[in-house]
Amino acid sequence: METNHKSILITGGAGFIGSHLTRLFVNKYPGTRIVNLDKLTYAGNLENLKDIEKKENYIFVKGDICDAELLKSLFEQYSFDGVLHCAAESHVDRSITDPLAFVNTNVLGTVTLLNAARAGWNGNFEGKLFYHISTDEVYGSLGATGFFTEKTPYDPRSPYSSSKASSDHFVRAYHHTYGIPVIVSNCSNNYGPYHFPEKLIPLCINNIIHSKPLPIYGKGENVRDWLFVEDHVKAIDLIFHKGRIGETYNIGGHNEWKNIDIIRELCKQMDKKLGRPDGTSEKLITFVKDRAGHDLRYAIDPTKLTEELGWKPSLQFEEGLARTIDWYLANEKWLNDVTSGEYMKYYEEMYSGRG
Ligand code: NAD
Ligand code: DAU
């Protein structure tokens, strides 16, 4: 697939999904300038992009999507014809502790970025695209059956999902009101390399390595629909180039797991890889106080994406999980660096009261 875009702004490119997206675009489209704007919060890490940082078509800018002056000057300097908006506060537990941080980046930041695109493009929308990366959590929580489609009414239930829902609405409003060409995609839970170990899978990988308790919220009955991060960014690439303007696409691979089952599977695989007797890691499983307002189940119906654009995930879950574990075991320095200092304080505050 070729790209007609000459200059693309990726926001949040130093984070988990953003770094995979940036790597894919920098390597696949060497004739296109890729500018990565990232504030480098606790979740942003330039180590995630070491392998591409010297590429000629790649530029990193440290900055905040809430900084209107900076965005104006970047649009002037680089004449972006595409925006891939990934920057966000992304962790549900942190949104419960500090909702305003999520309003600031996810809502105000997105609107500030939309304003910059609107001013920068100044009514000339030919060949332009503002692509907003969002989440399935905006649809709320499912019972035991059913799936989220693009037509499912929004019903966000955490400060995080409310802020993402709000940003989705603003993106669509800027399309309807000002004519900005936009596409929104809503994806299920991602996993893979460079995932920050505040999230379930990398947190448990890190704790298994160090033989620490594996904190499972409630009874571990909540269900998530897991997609390997490289499959997510391939879907974004496809939708960015072939998707229809003004449309929404759900991304997911029909891979639902109860939290307790996925952690048992992780324990099994890690015991083998670490040469520990079967059952060693499972003994670390500890049921702790539930997340407030914990959504029961997410599950994506990706029919539109599959039928319209021919996308399907390339990896089976067992292989994706094995690749993920292997990456963390081979990158212990990365893991140690991101779990030292501030992380210890976060972990203490988030988990000490859970019993
Ligand atoms: P992440 O937390 O790993 O990374 C977020 C990145 O954004 C970091 O590099 C951070 O430094 C940067 N950032 C935060 N605030 C910023 C600001 N004000 N200005 C500039 N940069 C800022 O997040 P992620 O898991 O990679 O998620 C990326 C996007 O994908 C988010 O919009 C999230 O809602 C969405 N999403 C995530 C998942 C998932 O499972 N992780 C699933 C579906 C959708
Ligand atoms: O569905 C997409 C969303 O997936 C993204 O929009 C979010 O950015 C991303 O963080 C993720 O949200 P979740 O809340 O589903 O992910 P998390 O890894 O935090 O939790 C996954 C499940 O595991 C959830 O049911 C809560 C549970 N959990 C989580 C942690 C951190 C535990 O049981 N123990 C834990 O310590």
Short mmCIF file of C-alpha atoms and ligand atoms in Angstrom, two decimals:
data_model
loop_
_atom_site.label_atom_id
_atom_site.label_comp_id
_atom_site.label_asym_id
_atom_site.label_seq_id
_atom_site.Cartn_x
_atom_site.Cartn_y
_atom_site.Cartn_z
CA MET A 1 0.00 0.00 0.00
CA GLU A 2 1.32 3.45 -0.96
CA THR A 3 0.60 6.72 0.81
CA ASN A 4 -0.30 10.03 -0.80
CA HIS A 5 0.57 11.83 2.41
CA LYS A 6 3.78 13.86 2.46
CA SER A 7 3.85 15.01 6.07
CA ILE A 8 2.13 13.32 8.99
CA LEU A 9 1.82 14.39 12.62
CA ILE A 10 1.59 11.53 15.11
CA THR A 11 0.71 12.58 18.66
CA GLY A 12 1.70 10.36 21.59
CA GLY A 13 4.18 8.45 19.44
CA ALA A 14 6.42 7.62 22.41
CA GLY A 15 3.71 5.63 24.17
CA PHE A 16 2.70 2.00 23.77
CA ILE A 17 0.48 2.03 20.66
CA GLY A 18 1.98 5.29 19.35
CA SER A 19 5.49 3.83 19.21
CA HIS A 20 4.32 0.82 17.16
CA LEU A 21 2.37 3.16 14.88
CA THR A 22 5.33 5.51 14.45
CA ARG A 23 7.69 2.62 13.70
CA LEU A 24 5.30 1.20 11.09
CA PHE A 25 4.83 4.54 9.31
CA VAL A 26 8.50 5.62 9.45
CA ASN A 27 9.67 2.28 8.01
CA LYS A 28 6.87 1.72 5.52
CA TYR A 29 6.71 5.24 4.08
CA PRO A 30 10.32 6.50 3.82
CA GLY A 31 9.26 9.33 1.48
CA THR A 32 6.84 10.74 4.07
CA ARG A 33 7.92 13.00 6.92
CA ILE A 34 6.70 11.67 10.26
CA VAL A 35 6.67 14.15 13.16
CA ASN A 36 6.10 12.62 16.59
CA LEU A 37 4.77 15.12 19.14
CA ASP A 38 4.85 13.73 22.66
CA LYS A 39 4.87 15.33 26.09
CA LEU A 40 6.83 12.39 27.53
CA THR A 41 4.60 11.85 30.54
CA TYR A 42 5.35 8.83 32.74
CA ALA A 43 3.91 6.72 29.86
CA GLY A 44 6.07 8.21 27.09
CA ASN A 45 9.52 6.73 26.57
CA LEU A 46 11.97 7.49 23.76
CA GLU A 47 13.60 4.09 24.37
CA ASN A 48 10.51 2.70 22.61
CA LEU A 49 11.75 4.27 19.37
CA LYS A 50 15.53 3.70 19.56
CA ASP A 51 15.57 1.65 16.35
CA ILE A 52 14.08 4.43 14.20
CA GLU A 53 15.26 7.63 15.89
CA LYS A 54 17.98 8.26 13.28
CA LYS A 55 15.80 7.69 10.22
CA GLU A 56 15.81 10.66 7.84
CA ASN A 57 12.02 10.92 7.63
CA TYR A 58 11.54 10.98 11.43
CA ILE A 59 11.40 14.04 13.69
CA PHE A 60 10.66 14.05 17.43
CA VAL A 61 9.19 17.11 19.16
CA LYS A 62 8.72 17.18 22.93
CA GLY A 63 5.53 19.10 23.63
CA ASP A 64 1.95 19.14 24.83
CA ILE A 65 -1.13 18.81 22.61
CA CYS A 66 -2.74 21.44 24.86
CA ASP A 67 -0.13 24.00 23.70
CA ALA A 68 -1.97 25.90 20.94
CA GLU A 69 1.04 28.08 20.02
CA LEU A 70 3.29 25.07 19.57
CA LEU A 71 0.70 23.28 17.41
CA LYS A 72 0.25 26.39 15.25
CA SER A 73 3.98 26.65 14.64
CA LEU A 74 4.26 22.90 13.88
CA PHE A 75 1.44 23.10 11.30
CA GLU A 76 3.18 26.13 9.73
CA GLN A 77 6.61 24.54 9.74
CA TYR A 78 5.69 21.04 8.55
CA SER A 79 2.48 21.54 6.49
CA PHE A 80 0.90 18.34 7.77
CA ASP A 81 -1.58 16.65 5.45
CA GLY A 82 -2.36 13.90 7.96
CA VAL A 83 -2.79 13.66 11.72
CA LEU A 84 -2.79 10.40 13.66
CA HIS A 85 -3.97 11.37 17.13
CA CYS A 86 -2.82 8.86 19.71
CA ALA A 87 -1.80 11.04 22.66
CA ALA A 88 -3.96 10.48 25.71
CA GLU A 89 -4.04 9.67 29.35
CA SER A 90 -4.88 5.99 28.97
CA HIS A 91 -5.10 4.20 32.34
CA VAL A 92 -8.57 3.72 33.88
CA ASP A 93 -7.27 3.41 37.47
CA ARG A 94 -5.41 6.73 37.21
CA SER A 95 -8.59 8.35 35.84
CA ILE A 96 -10.41 7.30 38.99
CA THR A 97 -7.75 9.00 41.12
CA ASP A 98 -7.30 12.12 38.98
CA PRO A 99 -10.13 12.74 36.46
CA LEU A 100 -9.02 16.28 35.57
CA ALA A 101 -5.75 15.08 34.05
CA PHE A 102 -7.93 13.10 31.62
CA VAL A 103 -10.17 16.06 30.84
CA ASN A 104 -7.08 18.17 30.16
CA THR A 105 -5.28 15.90 27.73
CA ASN A 106 -8.09 13.82 26.26
CA VAL A 107 -10.73 16.54 25.89
CA LEU A 108 -8.95 19.93 25.88
CA GLY A 109 -5.90 18.50 24.12
CA THR A 110 -8.00 16.94 21.37
CA VAL A 111 -9.99 20.13 20.82
CA THR A 112 -6.78 22.18 20.76
CA LEU A 113 -5.40 19.81 18.13
CA LEU A 114 -8.61 20.01 16.08
CA ASN A 115 -8.39 23.82 16.22
CA ALA A 116 -4.80 23.69 14.98
CA ALA A 117 -5.75 21.40 12.08
CA ARG A 118 -8.70 23.64 11.22
CA ALA A 119 -6.54 26.77 11.20
CA GLY A 120 -3.60 25.06 9.48
CA TRP A 121 -5.76 23.60 6.70
CA ASN A 122 -7.81 26.77 6.44
CA GLY A 123 -10.67 25.28 4.42
CA ASN A 124 -8.37 23.42 2.00
CA PHE A 125 -9.24 19.85 2.94
CA GLU A 126 -8.14 18.13 -0.29
CA GLY A 127 -5.92 15.17 0.63
CA LYS A 128 -6.12 15.95 4.38
CA LEU A 129 -7.15 13.57 7.16
CA PHE A 130 -7.51 13.85 10.92
CA TYR A 131 -7.52 10.29 12.30
CA HIS A 132 -8.61 9.89 15.91
CA ILE A 133 -7.55 6.76 17.79
CA SER A 134 -10.13 5.76 20.35
CA THR A 135 -11.32 2.92 22.49
CA ASP A 136 -14.19 0.43 22.79
CA GLU A 137 -14.72 1.62 26.38
CA VAL A 138 -16.85 4.52 25.07
CA TYR A 139 -19.64 2.00 24.42
CA GLY A 140 -19.91 1.09 28.11
CA SER A 141 -20.16 -2.42 29.50
CA LEU A 142 -21.73 -5.57 28.00
CA GLY A 143 -23.52 -8.40 29.79
CA ALA A 144 -22.67 -12.01 29.05
CA THR A 145 -23.73 -11.76 25.40
CA GLY A 146 -23.63 -9.29 22.49
CA PHE A 147 -20.96 -7.14 20.85
CA PHE A 148 -20.12 -3.48 20.33
CA THR A 149 -20.84 -2.35 16.76
CA GLU A 150 -20.26 1.13 15.32
CA LYS A 151 -23.96 1.80 16.00
CA THR A 152 -23.88 0.92 19.71
CA PRO A 153 -24.91 4.04 21.67
CA TYR A 154 -22.19 5.65 23.75
CA ASP A 155 -22.40 4.85 27.47
CA PRO A 156 -19.01 5.64 29.05
CA ARG A 157 -18.79 4.76 32.72
CA SER A 158 -15.30 5.75 33.92
CA PRO A 159 -13.63 9.16 33.89
CA TYR A 160 -11.22 7.74 31.27
CA SER A 161 -13.93 6.45 28.92
CA SER A 162 -15.99 9.62 29.45
CA SER A 163 -13.05 11.76 28.40
CA LYS A 164 -12.44 9.56 25.33
CA ALA A 165 -16.16 9.63 24.44
CA SER A 166 -16.10 13.41 24.70
CA SER A 167 -13.07 13.60 22.41
CA ASP A 168 -14.79 11.30 19.86
CA HIS A 169 -17.83 13.61 19.87
CA PHE A 170 -15.66 16.68 19.31
CA VAL A 171 -13.86 15.02 16.38
CA ARG A 172 -17.18 14.18 14.71
CA ALA A 173 -18.57 17.64 15.53
CA TYR A 174 -15.58 19.27 13.77
CA HIS A 175 -16.36 17.14 10.70
CA HIS A 176 -20.04 18.10 10.66
CA THR A 177 -19.55 21.74 11.60
CA TYR A 178 -16.34 22.75 9.84
CA GLY A 179 -15.92 20.01 7.23
CA ILE A 180 -12.63 18.67 8.61
CA PRO A 181 -12.05 15.22 7.10
CA VAL A 182 -11.98 12.81 10.04
CA ILE A 183 -12.01 9.10 10.75
CA VAL A 184 -12.43 7.55 14.21
CA SER A 185 -11.48 4.00 15.15
CA ASN A 186 -12.45 2.31 18.42
CA CYS A 187 -10.27 -0.61 19.40
CA SER A 188 -10.38 -3.28 22.07
CA ASN A 189 -7.62 -4.00 24.63
CA ASN A 190 -4.14 -4.14 23.13
CA TYR A 191 -1.19 -6.17 24.38
CA GLY A 192 2.43 -6.58 23.22
CA PRO A 193 5.95 -5.16 23.61
CA TYR A 194 6.44 -1.69 25.17
CA HIS A 195 3.15 -1.93 27.11
CA PHE A 196 3.54 0.10 30.30
CA PRO A 197 3.45 -2.23 33.35
CA GLU A 198 0.55 -0.44 35.02
CA LYS A 199 -1.76 -2.43 32.69
CA LEU A 200 -2.85 -5.99 33.54
CA ILE A 201 -0.65 -8.13 31.27
CA PRO A 202 2.71 -6.34 31.59
CA LEU A 203 2.11 -5.73 35.31
CA CYS A 204 1.64 -9.46 35.85
CA ILE A 205 4.64 -10.34 33.65
CA ASN A 206 6.79 -8.02 35.77
CA ASN A 207 5.40 -9.41 39.03
CA ILE A 208 5.90 -13.03 37.93
CA ILE A 209 9.53 -12.27 37.06
CA HIS A 210 9.99 -10.91 40.60
CA SER A 211 7.74 -13.54 42.27
CA LYS A 212 5.41 -10.79 43.54
CA PRO A 213 1.63 -11.16 44.08
CA LEU A 214 -0.58 -10.88 40.96
CA PRO A 215 -3.42 -8.50 41.96
CA ILE A 216 -6.69 -9.62 40.33
CA TYR A 217 -9.56 -7.19 40.86
CA GLY A 218 -12.77 -8.66 42.31
CA LYS A 219 -13.22 -12.27 41.27
CA GLY A 220 -11.36 -12.00 37.97
CA GLU A 221 -14.63 -12.57 36.09
CA ASN A 222 -14.40 -9.39 33.97
CA VAL A 223 -13.89 -10.02 30.28
CA ARG A 224 -11.64 -8.15 27.86
CA ASP A 225 -11.14 -8.67 24.11
CA TRP A 226 -7.37 -8.74 23.47
CA LEU A 227 -5.62 -7.71 20.25
CA PHE A 228 -1.87 -7.81 19.52
CA VAL A 229 -0.70 -4.21 19.18
CA GLU A 230 0.94 -4.76 15.76
CA ASP A 231 -2.43 -5.92 14.40
CA HIS A 232 -4.02 -2.74 15.77
CA VAL A 233 -1.53 -0.44 14.04
CA LYS A 234 -1.83 -2.39 10.77
CA ALA A 235 -5.58 -1.81 10.97
CA ILE A 236 -4.99 1.92 11.56
CA ASP A 237 -2.69 2.05 8.51
CA LEU A 238 -5.36 0.37 6.39
CA ILE A 239 -8.19 2.59 7.62
CA PHE A 240 -6.04 5.75 7.33
CA HIS A 241 -5.47 4.99 3.64
CA LYS A 242 -8.64 3.20 2.57
CA GLY A 243 -11.31 4.14 5.12
CA ARG A 244 -14.19 6.43 4.26
CA ILE A 245 -14.12 10.01 5.54
CA GLY A 246 -16.55 10.71 8.37
CA GLU A 247 -16.81 7.02 9.28
CA THR A 248 -16.11 5.03 12.42
CA TYR A 249 -14.44 1.62 12.41
CA ASN A 250 -14.37 -0.84 15.31
CA ILE A 251 -11.15 -2.85 15.60
CA GLY A 252 -10.99 -6.19 17.41
CA GLY A 253 -10.19 -9.83 16.77
CA HIS A 254 -12.83 -11.87 18.68
CA ASN A 255 -10.41 -12.85 21.42
CA GLU A 256 -12.31 -12.64 24.70
CA TRP A 257 -10.76 -13.73 27.97
CA LYS A 258 -11.84 -13.57 31.60
CA ASN A 259 -9.05 -11.84 33.54
CA ILE A 260 -8.48 -14.88 35.74
CA ASP A 261 -8.15 -17.18 32.71
CA ILE A 262 -5.73 -14.95 30.85
CA ILE A 263 -3.52 -14.64 33.95
CA ARG A 264 -3.58 -18.43 34.46
CA GLU A 265 -2.48 -18.85 30.83
CA LEU A 266 0.26 -16.26 31.37
CA CYS A 267 1.42 -18.10 34.52
CA LYS A 268 1.58 -21.39 32.63
CA GLN A 269 3.62 -19.96 29.76
CA MET A 270 5.96 -18.06 32.08
CA ASP A 271 6.67 -21.07 34.32
CA LYS A 272 7.85 -22.92 31.19
CA LYS A 273 9.95 -20.04 29.89
CA LEU A 274 11.51 -19.34 33.31
CA GLY A 275 12.18 -23.03 33.98
CA ARG A 276 10.02 -22.98 37.12
CA PRO A 277 7.88 -25.99 38.15
CA ASP A 278 4.29 -25.97 36.79
CA GLY A 279 1.95 -24.09 39.14
CA THR A 280 4.64 -21.85 40.66
CA SER A 281 3.29 -18.55 39.29
CA GLU A 282 -0.40 -19.40 39.79
CA LYS A 283 0.29 -19.42 43.53
CA LEU A 284 1.01 -15.69 43.23
CA ILE A 285 -2.58 -14.90 42.15
CA THR A 286 -4.19 -12.68 44.79
CA PHE A 287 -7.78 -11.44 44.62
CA VAL A 288 -7.91 -7.78 45.68
CA LYS A 289 -10.51 -5.05 46.11
CA ASP A 290 -12.34 -4.38 42.84
CA ARG A 291 -11.87 -1.32 40.63
CA ALA A 292 -14.63 1.25 41.29
CA GLY A 293 -17.29 1.06 38.57
CA HIS A 294 -15.45 -1.88 36.93
CA ASP A 295 -16.96 -2.60 33.49
CA LEU A 296 -17.91 -6.28 33.21
CA ARG A 297 -17.26 -7.11 29.58
CA TYR A 298 -16.00 -5.56 26.34
CA ALA A 299 -16.28 -7.35 22.98
CA ILE A 300 -15.91 -5.88 19.51
CA ASP A 301 -17.81 -6.79 16.38
CA PRO A 302 -15.28 -5.97 13.62
CA THR A 303 -17.59 -6.95 10.71
CA LYS A 304 -17.52 -3.49 9.09
CA LEU A 305 -13.71 -3.39 9.01
CA THR A 306 -13.48 -6.97 7.78
CA GLU A 307 -16.13 -6.67 5.07
CA GLU A 308 -15.29 -3.15 3.87
CA LEU A 309 -11.50 -3.22 4.03
CA GLY A 310 -10.61 -6.92 4.31
CA TRP A 311 -8.78 -6.61 7.65
CA LYS A 312 -8.25 -9.53 9.96
CA PRO A 313 -5.76 -10.07 12.78
CA SER A 314 -2.57 -11.84 11.68
CA LEU A 315 -1.66 -13.49 15.00
CA GLN A 316 -3.28 -16.18 17.09
CA PHE A 317 -3.42 -15.19 20.76
CA GLU A 318 -1.10 -17.96 22.01
CA GLU A 319 1.61 -16.77 19.59
CA GLY A 320 1.03 -13.11 20.46
CA LEU A 321 1.29 -13.82 24.18
CA ALA A 322 4.46 -15.90 23.67
CA ARG A 323 6.03 -13.07 21.64
CA THR A 324 5.04 -10.58 24.33
CA ILE A 325 6.55 -12.62 27.17
CA ASP A 326 9.73 -13.24 25.15
CA TRP A 327 10.07 -9.51 24.51
CA TYR A 328 9.80 -8.63 28.22
CA LEU A 329 12.26 -11.37 29.19
CA ALA A 330 14.73 -10.11 26.57
CA ASN A 331 14.25 -6.47 27.63
CA GLU A 332 14.63 -6.55 31.39
CA LYS A 333 16.55 -3.28 31.34
CA TRP A 334 13.57 -1.52 29.72
CA LEU A 335 11.29 -3.07 32.33
CA ASN A 336 13.59 -2.20 35.22
CA ASP A 337 13.99 1.39 34.00
CA VAL A 338 10.24 2.04 33.77
CA THR A 339 9.47 0.34 37.09
CA SER A 340 12.01 2.22 39.18
CA GLY A 341 11.44 5.55 40.96
CA GLU A 342 7.99 7.04 40.32
CA TYR A 343 6.47 3.67 39.46
CA MET A 344 7.16 2.28 42.94
CA LYS A 345 5.29 5.22 44.44
CA TYR A 346 2.37 4.71 42.03
CA TYR A 347 2.26 0.98 42.79
CA GLU A 348 2.29 1.55 46.53
CA GLU A 349 -0.55 4.09 46.33
CA MET A 350 -2.69 2.08 43.89
CA TYR A 351 -2.35 -1.34 45.53
CA SER A 352 -1.62 -0.88 49.23
CA GLY A 353 -5.29 -0.14 50.10
CA ARG A 354 -6.64 -3.11 48.13
CA GLY A 355 -5.78 -5.81 50.67
P1 NAD B 1 0.03 5.29 26.56
O1 NAD B 1 -0.42 5.80 27.88
O2 NAD B 1 0.96 4.13 26.51
O3 NAD B 1 0.73 6.46 25.74
C1 NAD B 1 0.21 7.76 25.69
C2 NAD B 1 1.27 8.67 25.08
O4 NAD B 1 0.72 9.98 24.98
C3 NAD B 1 2.54 8.79 25.93
O5 NAD B 1 3.68 8.73 25.11
C4 NAD B 1 2.42 10.15 26.58
O6 NAD B 1 3.67 10.75 26.87
C5 NAD B 1 1.66 10.92 25.51
N1 NAD B 1 0.91 12.06 26.06
C6 NAD B 1 0.08 12.05 27.14
N2 NAD B 1 -0.41 13.28 27.35
C7 NAD B 1 0.08 14.07 26.36
C8 NAD B 1 -0.07 15.44 26.02
N3 NAD B 1 -0.85 16.25 26.76
N4 NAD B 1 0.57 15.92 24.93
C9 NAD B 1 1.36 15.11 24.19
N5 NAD B 1 1.57 13.82 24.48
C10 NAD B 1 0.93 13.29 25.54
O7 NAD B 1 -1.30 4.99 25.75
P2 NAD B 1 -1.64 3.82 24.73
O8 NAD B 1 -2.10 2.64 25.49
O9 NAD B 1 -0.55 3.69 23.74
O10 NAD B 1 -2.93 4.44 24.02
C11 NAD B 1 -2.79 5.29 22.89
C12 NAD B 1 -4.16 5.68 22.39
O11 NAD B 1 -4.89 4.52 22.03
C13 NAD B 1 -5.00 6.40 23.44
O12 NAD B 1 -5.73 7.41 22.80
C14 NAD B 1 -5.93 5.32 23.99
O13 NAD B 1 -7.12 5.88 24.42
C15 NAD B 1 -6.13 4.47 22.74
N6 NAD B 1 -6.43 3.04 22.97
C16 NAD B 1 -5.62 2.29 23.78
C17 NAD B 1 -5.88 0.93 23.93
C18 NAD B 1 -5.01 0.05 24.79
O14 NAD B 1 -5.37 -1.11 25.02
N7 NAD B 1 -3.86 0.50 25.26
C19 NAD B 1 -6.97 0.34 23.26
C20 NAD B 1 -7.78 1.16 22.45
C21 NAD B 1 -7.48 2.50 22.30
O1 DAU B 2 -10.62 -1.59 26.00
C1 DAU B 2 -9.59 -0.71 25.61
C2 DAU B 2 -8.93 -0.14 26.83
O2 DAU B 2 -8.15 -1.18 27.40
C3 DAU B 2 -8.06 1.07 26.54
O3 DAU B 2 -8.87 2.11 26.07
C4 DAU B 2 -7.31 1.53 27.78
O4 DAU B 2 -6.45 2.60 27.46
C5 DAU B 2 -6.51 0.36 28.31
O5 DAU B 2 -5.84 0.73 29.50
C6 DAU B 2 -7.41 -0.85 28.55
O6 DAU B 2 -8.31 -0.61 29.66
P1 DAU B 2 -8.59 -1.74 30.76
O7 DAU B 2 -9.07 -1.10 32.00
O8 DAU B 2 -9.43 -2.83 30.17
O9 DAU B 2 -7.09 -2.32 30.93
P2 DAU B 2 -6.25 -2.76 32.22
O10 DAU B 2 -5.02 -3.46 31.72
O11 DAU B 2 -6.09 -1.65 33.19
O12 DAU B 2 -7.21 -3.85 32.89
C7 DAU B 2 -7.60 -5.02 32.18
C8 DAU B 2 -8.54 -5.80 33.10
O13 DAU B 2 -7.76 -6.32 34.21
C9 DAU B 2 -9.64 -4.98 33.72
O14 DAU B 2 -10.80 -5.77 33.84
C10 DAU B 2 -9.10 -4.62 35.11
C11 DAU B 2 -8.25 -5.82 35.45
N1 DAU B 2 -7.05 -5.56 36.31
C12 DAU B 2 -6.22 -4.54 35.94
C13 DAU B 2 -5.09 -4.26 36.70
C14 DAU B 2 -4.17 -3.13 36.32
C15 DAU B 2 -6.79 -6.36 37.39
O15 DAU B 2 -7.56 -7.31 37.70
N2 DAU B 2 -5.68 -6.08 38.14
C16 DAU B 2 -4.82 -5.07 37.84
O16 DAU B 2 -3.82 -4.86 38.59
#
